[in-house]
Structure formats: C-alpha cells, structure tokens
PDB file of C-alpha atoms in Angstrom:
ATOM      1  CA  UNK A   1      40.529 -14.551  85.987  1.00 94.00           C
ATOM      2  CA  UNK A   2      37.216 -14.159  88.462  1.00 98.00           C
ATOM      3  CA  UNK A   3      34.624 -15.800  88.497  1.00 98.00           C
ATOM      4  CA  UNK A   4      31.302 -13.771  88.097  1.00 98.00           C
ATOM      5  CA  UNK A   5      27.766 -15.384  89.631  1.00 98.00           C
ATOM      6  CA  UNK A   6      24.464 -13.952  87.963  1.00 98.00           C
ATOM      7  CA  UNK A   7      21.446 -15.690  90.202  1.00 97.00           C
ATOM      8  CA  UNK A   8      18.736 -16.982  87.972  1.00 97.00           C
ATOM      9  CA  UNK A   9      16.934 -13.268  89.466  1.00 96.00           C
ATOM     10  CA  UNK A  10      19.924 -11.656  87.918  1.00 97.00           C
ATOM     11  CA  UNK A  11      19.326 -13.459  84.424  1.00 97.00           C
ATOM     12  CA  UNK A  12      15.625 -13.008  84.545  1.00 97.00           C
ATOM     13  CA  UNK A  13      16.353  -8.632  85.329  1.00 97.00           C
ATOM     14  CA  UNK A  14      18.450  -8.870  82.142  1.00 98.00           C
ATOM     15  CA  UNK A  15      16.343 -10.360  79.522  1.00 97.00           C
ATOM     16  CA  UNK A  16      14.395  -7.578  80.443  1.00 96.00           C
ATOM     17  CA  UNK A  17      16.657  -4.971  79.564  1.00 97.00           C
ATOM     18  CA  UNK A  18      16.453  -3.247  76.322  1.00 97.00           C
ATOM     19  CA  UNK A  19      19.023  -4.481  73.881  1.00 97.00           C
ATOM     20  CA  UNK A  20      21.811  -2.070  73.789  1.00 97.00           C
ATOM     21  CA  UNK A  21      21.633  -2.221  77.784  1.00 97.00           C
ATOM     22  CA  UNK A  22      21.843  -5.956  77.981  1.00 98.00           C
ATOM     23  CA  UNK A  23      25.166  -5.782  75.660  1.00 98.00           C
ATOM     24  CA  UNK A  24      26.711  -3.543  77.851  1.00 98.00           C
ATOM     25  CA  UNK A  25      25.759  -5.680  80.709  1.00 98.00           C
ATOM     26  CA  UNK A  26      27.424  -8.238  79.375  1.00 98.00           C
ATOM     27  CA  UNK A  27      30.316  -6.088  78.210  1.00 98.00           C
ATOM     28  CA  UNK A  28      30.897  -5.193  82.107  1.00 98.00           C
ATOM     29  CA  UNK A  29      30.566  -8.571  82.808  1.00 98.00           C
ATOM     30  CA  UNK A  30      33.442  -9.687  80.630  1.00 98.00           C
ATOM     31  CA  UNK A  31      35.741  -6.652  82.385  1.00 98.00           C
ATOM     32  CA  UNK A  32      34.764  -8.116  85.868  1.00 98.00           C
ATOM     33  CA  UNK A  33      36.100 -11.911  84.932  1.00 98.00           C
ATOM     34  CA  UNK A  34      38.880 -10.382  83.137  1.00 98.00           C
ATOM     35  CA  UNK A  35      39.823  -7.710  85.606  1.00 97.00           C
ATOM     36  CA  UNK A  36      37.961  -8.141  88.952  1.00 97.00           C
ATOM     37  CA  UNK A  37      35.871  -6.026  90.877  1.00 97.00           C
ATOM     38  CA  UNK A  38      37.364  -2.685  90.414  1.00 97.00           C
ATOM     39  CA  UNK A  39      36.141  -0.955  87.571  1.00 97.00           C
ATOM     40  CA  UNK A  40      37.144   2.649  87.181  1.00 96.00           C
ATOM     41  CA  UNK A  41      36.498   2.793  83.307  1.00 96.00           C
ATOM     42  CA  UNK A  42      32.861   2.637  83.642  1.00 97.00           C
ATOM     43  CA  UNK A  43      30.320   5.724  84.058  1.00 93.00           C
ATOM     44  CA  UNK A  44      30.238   6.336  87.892  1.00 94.00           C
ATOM     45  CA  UNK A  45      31.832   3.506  89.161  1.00 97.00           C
ATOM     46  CA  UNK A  46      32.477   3.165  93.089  1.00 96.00           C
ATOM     47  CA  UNK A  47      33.022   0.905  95.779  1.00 95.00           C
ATOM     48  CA  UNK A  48      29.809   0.891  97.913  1.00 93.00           C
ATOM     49  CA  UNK A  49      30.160   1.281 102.138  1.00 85.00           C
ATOM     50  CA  UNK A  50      28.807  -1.510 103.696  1.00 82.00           C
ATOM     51  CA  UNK A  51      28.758  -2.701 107.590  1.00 81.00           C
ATOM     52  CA  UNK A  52      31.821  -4.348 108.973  1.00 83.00           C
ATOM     53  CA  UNK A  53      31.974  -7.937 107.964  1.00 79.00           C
ATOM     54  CA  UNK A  54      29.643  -7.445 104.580  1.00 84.00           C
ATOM     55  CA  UNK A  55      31.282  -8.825 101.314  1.00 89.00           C
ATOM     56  CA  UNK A  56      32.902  -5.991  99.533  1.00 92.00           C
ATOM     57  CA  UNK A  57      30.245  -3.895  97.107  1.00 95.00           C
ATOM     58  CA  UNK A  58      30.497  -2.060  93.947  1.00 97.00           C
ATOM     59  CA  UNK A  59      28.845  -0.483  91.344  1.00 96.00           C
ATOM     60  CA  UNK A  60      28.567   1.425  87.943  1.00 97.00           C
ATOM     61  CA  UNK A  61      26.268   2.531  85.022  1.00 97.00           C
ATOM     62  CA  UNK A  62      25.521   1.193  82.126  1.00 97.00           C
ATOM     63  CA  UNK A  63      24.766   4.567  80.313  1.00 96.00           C
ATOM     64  CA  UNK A  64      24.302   7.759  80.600  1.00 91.00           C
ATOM     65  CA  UNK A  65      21.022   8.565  79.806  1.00 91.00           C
ATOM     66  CA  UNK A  66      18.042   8.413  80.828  1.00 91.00           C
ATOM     67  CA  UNK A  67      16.498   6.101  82.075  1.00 95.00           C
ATOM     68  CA  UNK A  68      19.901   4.846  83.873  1.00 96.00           C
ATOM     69  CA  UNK A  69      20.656   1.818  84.582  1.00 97.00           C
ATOM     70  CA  UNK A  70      22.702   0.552  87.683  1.00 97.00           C
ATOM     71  CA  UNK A  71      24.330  -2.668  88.406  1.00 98.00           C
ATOM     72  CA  UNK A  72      25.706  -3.744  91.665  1.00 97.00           C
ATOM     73  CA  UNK A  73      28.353  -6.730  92.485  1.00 97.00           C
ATOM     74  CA  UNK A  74      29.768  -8.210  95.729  1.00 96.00           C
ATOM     75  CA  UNK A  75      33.281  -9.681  96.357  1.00 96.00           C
ATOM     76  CA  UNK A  76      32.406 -12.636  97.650  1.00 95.00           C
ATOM     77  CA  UNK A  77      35.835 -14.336  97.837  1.00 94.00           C
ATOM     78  CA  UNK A  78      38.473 -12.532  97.165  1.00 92.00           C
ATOM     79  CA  UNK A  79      40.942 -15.300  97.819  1.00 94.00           C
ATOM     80  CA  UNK A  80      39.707 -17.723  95.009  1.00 95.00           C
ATOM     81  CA  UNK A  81      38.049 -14.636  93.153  1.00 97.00           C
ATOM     82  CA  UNK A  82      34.558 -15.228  93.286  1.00 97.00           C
ATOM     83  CA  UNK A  83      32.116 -11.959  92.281  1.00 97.00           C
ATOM     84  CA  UNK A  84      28.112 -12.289  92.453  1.00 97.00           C
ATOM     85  CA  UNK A  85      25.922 -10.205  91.079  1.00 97.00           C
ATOM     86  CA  UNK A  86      23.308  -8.725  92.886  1.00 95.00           C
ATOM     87  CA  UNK A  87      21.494  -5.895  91.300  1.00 95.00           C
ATOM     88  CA  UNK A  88      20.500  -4.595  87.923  1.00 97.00           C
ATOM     89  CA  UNK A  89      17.660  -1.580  87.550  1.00 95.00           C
ATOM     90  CA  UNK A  90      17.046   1.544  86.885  1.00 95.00           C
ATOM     91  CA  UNK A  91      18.827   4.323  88.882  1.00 90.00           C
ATOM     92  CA  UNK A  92      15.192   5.373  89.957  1.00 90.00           C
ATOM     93  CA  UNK A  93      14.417   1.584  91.525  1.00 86.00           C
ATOM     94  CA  UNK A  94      17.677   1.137  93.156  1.00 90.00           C
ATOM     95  CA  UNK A  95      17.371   1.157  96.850  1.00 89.00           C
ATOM     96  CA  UNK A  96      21.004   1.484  98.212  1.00 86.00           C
ATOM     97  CA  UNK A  97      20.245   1.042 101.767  1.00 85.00           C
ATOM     98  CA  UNK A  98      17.860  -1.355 101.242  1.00 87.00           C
ATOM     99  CA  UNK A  99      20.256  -3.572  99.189  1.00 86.00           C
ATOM    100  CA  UNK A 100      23.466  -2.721 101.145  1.00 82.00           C
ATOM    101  CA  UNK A 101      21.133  -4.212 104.275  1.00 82.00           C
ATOM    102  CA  UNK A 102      20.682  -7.135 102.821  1.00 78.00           C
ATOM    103  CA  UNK A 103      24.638  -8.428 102.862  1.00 75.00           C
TER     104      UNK A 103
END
C-alpha cells in the first residue's frame, strides 16, 4: 500500500473541479495507494523525463474530453512508498517544463 500526499494547493485545485472530475480524481487516487505509481489503465498515462536526481514523475487524464484535465505525481520514496501529488489542471494550463523544473 503507498502512501499518496495531496498539499493543501492540491486540495484547494480539487474542490475546484467540476464534480464528475473530482470523483475521478479521487478514483485515481485510490489506484495510486492501492497500486503505486504506475498507472497504465488510465487515459494517456506516462512516466514523465525529468533531470538526473529528480523524484520519479508521472501522469494521466482524467477524461477525455474537453476541457482535459491532467494530474501529475512524484515518487518521492520509493523505498517506504511515499507518492505526492503535484499537479491538477487543465491540459491547456499545464506547463510540463515549467513543472518538471521545479523537482
């Protein structure tokens, strides 16, 4: 079982969601403690390149219309099996680089 952080930005992002996105946020949520990090079940799931020495990032989408929404998670320790969330948006406000440069 893994442990999945949500920052109190992440929470605040959410309860802004419409409803039906928020449930499958929470439904992908409940496959990351239960599964981990790797998600290949979801709409376009992938493991994100980062810069050597950057926690381990993925992501998927929540549906598959539009407007699309994204959500990105880092491994943060795969030892003890610790995820954090740190993006949920639109596809259209998602800046990869900019939040790949950030870890």
């Amino acid at each position: 079982m893994w442990t999945v952080r949500e920052p109190k930005k992440i929470e605040k992002a959410v309860k802004k969601l419409p409803p039906r996105i928020q449930e499958a946020y929470h439904l992908l949520i409940a496959d990351l403690r239960n599964d981990g990090p790797v998600q290949t079940s979801w709409q376009n799931y992938s493991k994100l390149n980062t810069r050597k020495g950057s926690p381990e990032a993925h992501h998927c989408h929540l549906n598959g219309d539009k407007p699309c929404y994204v959500v990105i998670w880092l491994v943060k320790d795969e030892i003890v099996q610790v995820l954090e969330v740190c993006h949920v948006a639109t596809h259209e406000k998602t800046d990869y680089k900019r939040i790949l440069g950030r870890i």
